[in-house]
Amino acid sequence: MEHAQPNPRSVRPSACPGLLRIVQAQDGGICRIKLPCGRLSAAQARAVAAAASAHASGVIEATNRANLQIRGVRPDAEQALIDALLAAGLGAGSPGADDVRNLMVSPLAGLDTDALVDISPLAEHILDLLQDQAHFHALSPKFALLLDGGEAVAMLEHPHDIWLSAMGRGDDALFAFGLAGCPPHSPEQPPALAAVPRAQVPALLQALLELFLELATPEQTRMRHLLAEHPEGDLLLRLQQRLDRPLLPAGNWQRPAPQAFAHLGVVAERHVGGAPALGRLDAAQLDALADLADTFGDGNLRLTPWQSLLLPNARDTDAVLQAMNQLGLATDAREPLARLIACTGSAGCTKGLADTKADAQALAPLLPDAAVVHLSGCPRSCAAAHVAPFTLLAVAPGRYDLYQRDGAGFGRLLARDIGIIEAGERLAASPDTWSSTP
């Protein structure tokens, strides 16, 4: 079926960091390495560690999109850093494809024997589609896709421009899909738009991406922007005209909710997950994790959307668990640093109003059991793609407004302009004692 070519005005410049586009921050350049499905070989991990030490500050961050980024890149070392990473096979097949490898999958994809579908071959097909078709390189570096096979460990709170989730098992499984959101796992969430057979997923994605590029203006970089002008029903009608098979109803399908913090510790009896403090690693830690992967695993690591890492197929889970703890990684949700998220803050970002990393370290010993808190240096909320149960939003150095997730935005304001000690006290108090108008 012939369709109009995507609008050339859809080619969009970006200020987002990439492997080939190092963006300056207050603490130096940022180089973001997009990992296909979050996967990183031990050899590549060593290359990242060496490059971060030789050409930057040595600070390496795990991102909430299962990628890595190197901070503090020196201006005179940018090309040397890029060359080292490309030599390690960490780049895309062509320069224009580096930005578009935004496909999130479960860190257990292909490993979870209880998953509905092993989505690994389908994920590879989708990545090839994004990288090999040059007109898709016009997508924004923030344009993101989710492919969910029903794994036990999954992030279902990050909004995605397009999401697909398995509804059944095997080759004949249907995949529900939606736009500018997440797979529904509670009755309150927006339902799936429709469903397609597994074999039709690539054609569906190609049609959706081409439809987006054709309709979107340069200012409409995300699917939610397009939906503000073109309702879902209109897009579905246009989409159906591009497909050879009819879209199928998804009904009231809901995706079973995954277990919280299941990415930490021993996972499915043979994988081990650990979270570096506030998502940050140094080169020595990443080197040591690479050694663990070679010694006890299959020579690979997987990044997760919780700013953590998974060592798959561990031959001795106890030894790996102990080694991760010795490296300073949290492997248990009861550890406070496993439940704290913090952006770069004023130490590395000109927009940050407080040193969120240092303040999070100070909050950790005060954090009550089970509380999950995000410290954000400004309203952009860069460190968390979803709203956390509690948010401390910086208003000045060491001072924050405290919010509890409840509806739109950061949620309900619990306290205004408080310090870290008072924040710890407020979080430890019973919710019944909080005032709705502090």
CSV table of C-alpha atoms in Angstrom, one decimal, residues 9-273:
chain,number,residue,atom,x,y,z
A,9,ARG,CA,9.8,19.4,8.5
A,10,SER,CA,9.7,16.6,11.0
A,11,VAL,CA,13.5,16.5,11.1
A,12,ARG,CA,14.2,17.8,14.6
A,13,PRO,CA,17.5,19.0,16.2
A,14,SER,CA,18.0,18.0,19.8
A,15,ALA,CA,19.9,19.1,22.9
A,16,CYS,CA,19.7,15.6,24.4
A,17,PRO,CA,23.1,13.9,24.9
A,18,GLY,CA,24.0,11.0,22.8
A,19,LEU,CA,27.1,9.0,22.0
A,20,LEU,CA,27.9,11.3,19.1
A,21,ARG,CA,26.5,14.4,20.7
A,22,ILE,CA,28.2,15.4,23.9
A,23,VAL,CA,26.2,18.1,25.8
A,24,GLN,CA,27.7,20.5,28.2
A,25,ALA,CA,26.6,20.6,31.8
A,26,GLN,CA,27.9,22.4,34.9
A,27,ASP,CA,30.2,19.5,35.7
A,28,GLY,CA,31.5,19.0,32.1
A,29,GLY,CA,30.2,17.1,29.0
A,30,ILE,CA,27.6,14.3,29.2
A,31,CYS,CA,27.9,11.4,26.8
A,32,ARG,CA,24.8,9.1,26.8
A,33,ILE,CA,25.3,5.5,25.6
A,34,LYS,CA,22.1,3.9,24.4
A,35,LEU,CA,22.2,0.2,25.0
A,36,PRO,CA,20.1,-2.1,22.8
A,37,CYS,CA,17.5,-3.6,25.2
A,38,GLY,CA,19.8,-2.5,28.1
A,39,ARG,CA,22.4,-5.1,27.3
A,40,LEU,CA,26.1,-4.6,27.8
A,41,SER,CA,28.9,-7.2,27.5
A,42,ALA,CA,31.7,-7.4,30.1
A,43,ALA,CA,34.2,-6.2,27.5
A,44,GLN,CA,32.0,-3.2,26.7
A,45,ALA,CA,31.6,-2.4,30.4
A,46,ARG,CA,35.4,-2.3,30.7
A,47,ALA,CA,35.6,0.0,27.7
A,48,VAL,CA,33.1,2.4,29.2
A,49,ALA,CA,35.0,2.4,32.5
A,50,ALA,CA,38.4,3.0,30.8
A,51,ALA,CA,36.9,5.8,28.6
A,52,ALA,CA,35.3,7.5,31.6
A,53,SER,CA,38.6,7.4,33.5
A,54,ALA,CA,40.8,8.5,30.6
A,55,HIS,CA,38.6,11.2,29.0
A,56,ALA,CA,36.1,12.3,31.7
A,57,SER,CA,35.6,12.6,35.5
A,58,GLY,CA,35.1,8.8,35.9
A,59,VAL,CA,31.5,9.2,36.9
A,60,ILE,CA,29.1,6.8,35.2
A,61,GLU,CA,25.4,6.9,35.6
A,62,ALA,CA,22.7,4.3,35.1
A,63,THR,CA,19.7,6.0,33.6
A,64,ASN,CA,16.0,5.4,34.0
A,65,ARG,CA,15.8,4.2,30.4
A,66,ALA,CA,18.3,1.3,31.0
A,67,ASN,CA,21.2,3.2,29.4
A,68,LEU,CA,24.6,4.5,30.7
A,69,GLN,CA,26.0,8.0,30.6
A,70,ILE,CA,29.4,9.4,31.3
A,71,ARG,CA,29.7,12.7,33.1
A,72,GLY,CA,32.4,15.3,33.2
A,73,VAL,CA,33.8,14.8,29.7
A,74,ARG,CA,36.7,17.1,29.0
A,75,PRO,CA,36.3,19.5,26.0
A,76,ASP,CA,39.6,18.4,24.6
A,77,ALA,CA,38.8,14.7,24.9
A,78,GLU,CA,35.3,14.5,23.3
A,79,GLN,CA,36.4,12.8,20.0
A,80,ALA,CA,38.8,10.5,21.8
A,81,LEU,CA,35.9,9.3,24.1
A,82,ILE,CA,33.6,8.8,21.1
A,83,ASP,CA,36.2,6.9,19.2
A,84,ALA,CA,36.8,4.6,22.2
A,85,LEU,CA,33.1,3.9,22.6
A,86,LEU,CA,32.6,3.2,18.9
A,87,ALA,CA,35.6,0.9,18.9
A,88,ALA,CA,33.9,-1.1,21.7
A,89,GLY,CA,30.8,-1.6,19.4
A,90,LEU,CA,28.6,0.8,21.5
A,91,GLY,CA,27.4,2.9,18.5
A,92,ALA,CA,24.6,2.3,16.0
A,93,GLY,CA,25.2,1.1,12.5
A,94,SER,CA,24.9,4.6,11.2
A,95,PRO,CA,25.4,8.0,12.9
A,96,GLY,CA,21.7,9.0,12.3
A,97,ALA,CA,20.5,5.9,14.1
A,98,ASP,CA,22.1,6.5,17.4
A,99,ASP,CA,19.3,8.7,18.8
A,100,VAL,CA,16.4,6.4,17.9
A,101,ARG,CA,17.3,3.2,19.8
A,102,ASN,CA,14.7,4.0,22.5
A,103,LEU,CA,13.1,0.6,22.9
A,104,MET,CA,12.6,-0.5,26.5
A,105,VAL,CA,12.1,-4.1,27.5
A,106,SER,CA,12.2,-6.0,30.8
A,107,PRO,CA,15.7,-6.8,32.0
A,108,LEU,CA,14.4,-10.4,32.1
A,109,ALA,CA,13.4,-10.4,28.4
A,110,GLY,CA,14.5,-13.8,27.1
A,111,LEU,CA,15.4,-15.0,30.6
A,112,ASP,CA,12.0,-15.3,32.3
A,113,THR,CA,10.7,-18.8,31.6
A,114,ASP,CA,7.2,-17.8,33.0
A,115,ALA,CA,6.9,-14.8,30.6
A,116,LEU,CA,4.0,-14.9,28.2
A,117,VAL,CA,6.3,-14.3,25.2
A,118,ASP,CA,10.0,-14.2,24.6
A,119,ILE,CA,10.1,-10.9,22.9
A,120,SER,CA,13.9,-10.9,22.2
A,121,PRO,CA,13.6,-11.7,18.5
A,122,LEU,CA,10.8,-9.2,18.1
A,123,ALA,CA,12.8,-6.5,19.9
A,124,GLU,CA,15.7,-7.1,17.6
A,125,HIS,CA,13.4,-6.8,14.6
A,126,ILE,CA,12.1,-3.4,15.9
A,127,LEU,CA,15.6,-2.1,16.6
A,128,ASP,CA,16.6,-3.0,13.0
A,129,LEU,CA,13.5,-1.2,11.8
A,130,LEU,CA,14.4,2.0,13.7
A,131,GLN,CA,18.1,1.9,12.7
A,132,ASP,CA,17.9,0.8,9.1
A,133,GLN,CA,15.1,3.1,7.8
A,134,ALA,CA,16.7,6.5,7.6
A,135,HIS,CA,13.4,8.5,7.7
A,136,PHE,CA,12.9,7.2,11.3
A,137,HIS,CA,16.1,9.0,12.3
A,138,ALA,CA,14.0,12.2,12.3
A,139,LEU,CA,12.3,11.0,15.5
A,140,SER,CA,13.1,12.9,18.7
A,141,PRO,CA,15.8,11.3,20.9
A,142,LYS,CA,13.1,11.3,23.5
A,143,PHE,CA,10.6,9.3,21.4
A,144,ALA,CA,10.3,6.0,23.3
A,145,LEU,CA,8.8,2.6,22.7
A,146,LEU,CA,7.9,-0.2,25.1
A,147,LEU,CA,7.7,-3.9,24.3
A,148,ASP,CA,6.4,-6.1,27.1
A,149,GLY,CA,6.4,-9.8,27.1
A,150,GLY,CA,4.6,-10.2,30.4
A,151,GLU,CA,7.8,-10.8,32.4
A,152,ALA,CA,7.7,-10.8,36.2
A,153,VAL,CA,10.2,-7.9,36.4
A,154,ALA,CA,8.9,-4.9,34.4
A,155,MET,CA,8.6,-1.2,34.6
A,156,LEU,CA,5.0,-0.2,33.8
A,157,GLU,CA,5.0,3.4,35.1
A,158,HIS,CA,7.3,5.1,32.5
A,159,PRO,CA,5.1,6.7,29.9
A,160,HIS,CA,6.0,5.7,26.3
A,161,ASP,CA,5.0,7.2,23.0
A,162,ILE,CA,4.0,3.7,21.8
A,163,TRP,CA,3.7,0.7,24.0
A,164,LEU,CA,2.9,-3.0,23.2
A,165,SER,CA,2.2,-5.7,25.7
A,166,ALA,CA,1.5,-9.4,25.2
A,167,MET,CA,-2.0,-10.6,26.0
A,168,GLY,CA,-1.4,-14.3,25.6
A,169,ARG,CA,1.3,-17.0,25.1
A,170,GLY,CA,3.2,-18.2,22.1
A,171,ASP,CA,3.5,-17.4,18.5
A,172,ASP,CA,-0.2,-16.7,18.1
A,173,ALA,CA,-0.3,-14.2,21.0
A,174,LEU,CA,-2.0,-10.9,20.6
A,175,PHE,CA,-0.3,-7.7,21.6
A,176,ALA,CA,-2.3,-4.8,23.0
A,177,PHE,CA,-1.0,-1.4,22.2
A,178,GLY,CA,-1.5,2.2,23.2
A,179,LEU,CA,-0.2,5.7,22.7
A,180,ALA,CA,1.4,8.2,25.1
A,181,GLY,CA,1.1,6.1,28.2
A,182,CYS,CA,1.6,2.7,29.8
A,183,PRO,CA,0.1,-0.8,29.7
A,184,PRO,CA,-2.9,-0.7,32.1
A,185,HIS,CA,-2.5,-2.7,35.3
A,186,SER,CA,-5.3,-1.2,37.3
A,187,PRO,CA,-8.9,-0.3,36.4
A,188,GLU,CA,-8.2,3.4,36.8
A,189,GLN,CA,-5.7,3.5,33.9
A,190,PRO,CA,-6.6,4.3,30.3
A,191,PRO,CA,-7.3,1.0,28.4
A,192,ALA,CA,-5.4,-0.3,25.4
A,193,LEU,CA,-6.5,1.2,22.1
A,194,ALA,CA,-6.6,-2.1,20.2
A,195,ALA,CA,-4.6,-5.3,19.6
A,196,VAL,CA,-2.7,-7.0,16.7
A,197,PRO,CA,-1.3,-10.6,16.3
A,198,ARG,CA,2.4,-10.9,17.2
A,199,ALA,CA,3.3,-11.3,13.5
A,200,GLN,CA,1.8,-7.9,12.7
A,201,VAL,CA,3.7,-5.9,15.4
A,202,PRO,CA,6.5,-4.7,13.1
A,203,ALA,CA,4.0,-3.6,10.4
A,204,LEU,CA,1.9,-1.8,13.1
A,205,LEU,CA,5.0,0.0,14.5
A,206,GLN,CA,6.1,1.0,11.0
A,207,ALA,CA,2.7,2.4,10.2
A,208,LEU,CA,2.4,4.3,13.5
A,209,LEU,CA,5.9,5.8,13.2
A,210,GLU,CA,5.3,6.9,9.6
A,211,LEU,CA,1.9,8.3,10.5
A,212,PHE,CA,3.5,10.3,13.4
A,213,LEU,CA,6.2,11.7,11.1
A,214,GLU,CA,3.7,12.6,8.5
A,215,LEU,CA,1.3,14.5,10.8
A,216,ALA,CA,3.6,16.0,13.4
A,217,THR,CA,5.0,19.5,13.1
A,218,PRO,CA,8.6,20.1,14.2
A,219,GLU,CA,7.3,21.3,17.6
A,220,GLN,CA,5.3,18.1,18.1
A,221,THR,CA,8.2,15.9,19.2
A,222,ARG,CA,6.2,13.4,21.3
A,223,MET,CA,3.0,11.4,20.7
A,224,ARG,CA,1.2,13.3,23.5
A,225,HIS,CA,1.8,16.5,21.5
A,226,LEU,CA,0.2,15.0,18.4
A,227,LEU,CA,-2.8,13.6,20.4
A,228,ALA,CA,-3.6,17.1,21.5
A,229,GLU,CA,-4.4,17.9,17.9
A,230,HIS,CA,-5.5,14.5,16.6
A,231,PRO,CA,-7.7,12.5,18.9
A,232,GLU,CA,-7.0,8.8,19.3
A,233,GLY,CA,-10.0,7.8,17.3
A,234,ASP,CA,-8.8,9.9,14.3
A,235,LEU,CA,-5.3,8.3,14.5
A,236,LEU,CA,-6.8,4.8,14.7
A,237,LEU,CA,-8.8,5.4,11.6
A,238,ARG,CA,-5.8,6.7,9.7
A,239,LEU,CA,-3.7,3.8,11.1
A,240,GLN,CA,-6.2,1.2,9.9
A,241,GLN,CA,-6.0,2.5,6.4
A,242,ARG,CA,-2.3,1.7,6.4
A,243,LEU,CA,-2.6,-1.9,7.6
A,244,ASP,CA,-3.5,-5.0,5.6
A,245,ARG,CA,-5.4,-6.6,8.5
A,246,PRO,CA,-8.1,-5.1,10.8
A,247,LEU,CA,-7.1,-4.0,14.2
A,248,LEU,CA,-8.6,-6.2,16.9
A,249,PRO,CA,-10.4,-5.1,20.1
A,250,ALA,CA,-8.4,-5.4,23.4
A,251,GLY,CA,-11.5,-5.2,25.5
A,252,ASN,CA,-10.9,-4.6,29.2
A,253,TRP,CA,-7.5,-6.3,29.2
A,254,GLN,CA,-5.2,-5.4,32.1
A,255,ARG,CA,-1.5,-6.4,32.4
A,256,PRO,CA,-0.8,-8.2,35.8
A,257,ALA,CA,1.1,-5.8,38.0
A,258,PRO,CA,4.7,-6.8,38.5
A,259,GLN,CA,6.2,-7.1,42.0
A,260,ALA,CA,7.8,-4.0,43.4
A,261,PHE,CA,11.6,-4.1,43.8
A,262,ALA,CA,11.8,-7.5,42.1
A,263,HIS,CA,14.9,-6.3,40.2
A,264,LEU,CA,17.0,-6.4,43.4
A,265,GLY,CA,18.7,-9.4,45.0
A,266,VAL,CA,18.4,-12.9,43.6
A,267,VAL,CA,15.9,-12.8,40.8
A,268,ALA,CA,14.2,-16.0,39.5
A,269,GLU,CA,16.9,-18.0,41.5
A,270,ARG,CA,19.7,-17.4,38.9
A,271,HIS,CA,20.1,-13.7,38.2
A,272,VAL,CA,21.3,-11.0,40.7
A,273,GLY,CA,20.3,-7.4,40.7
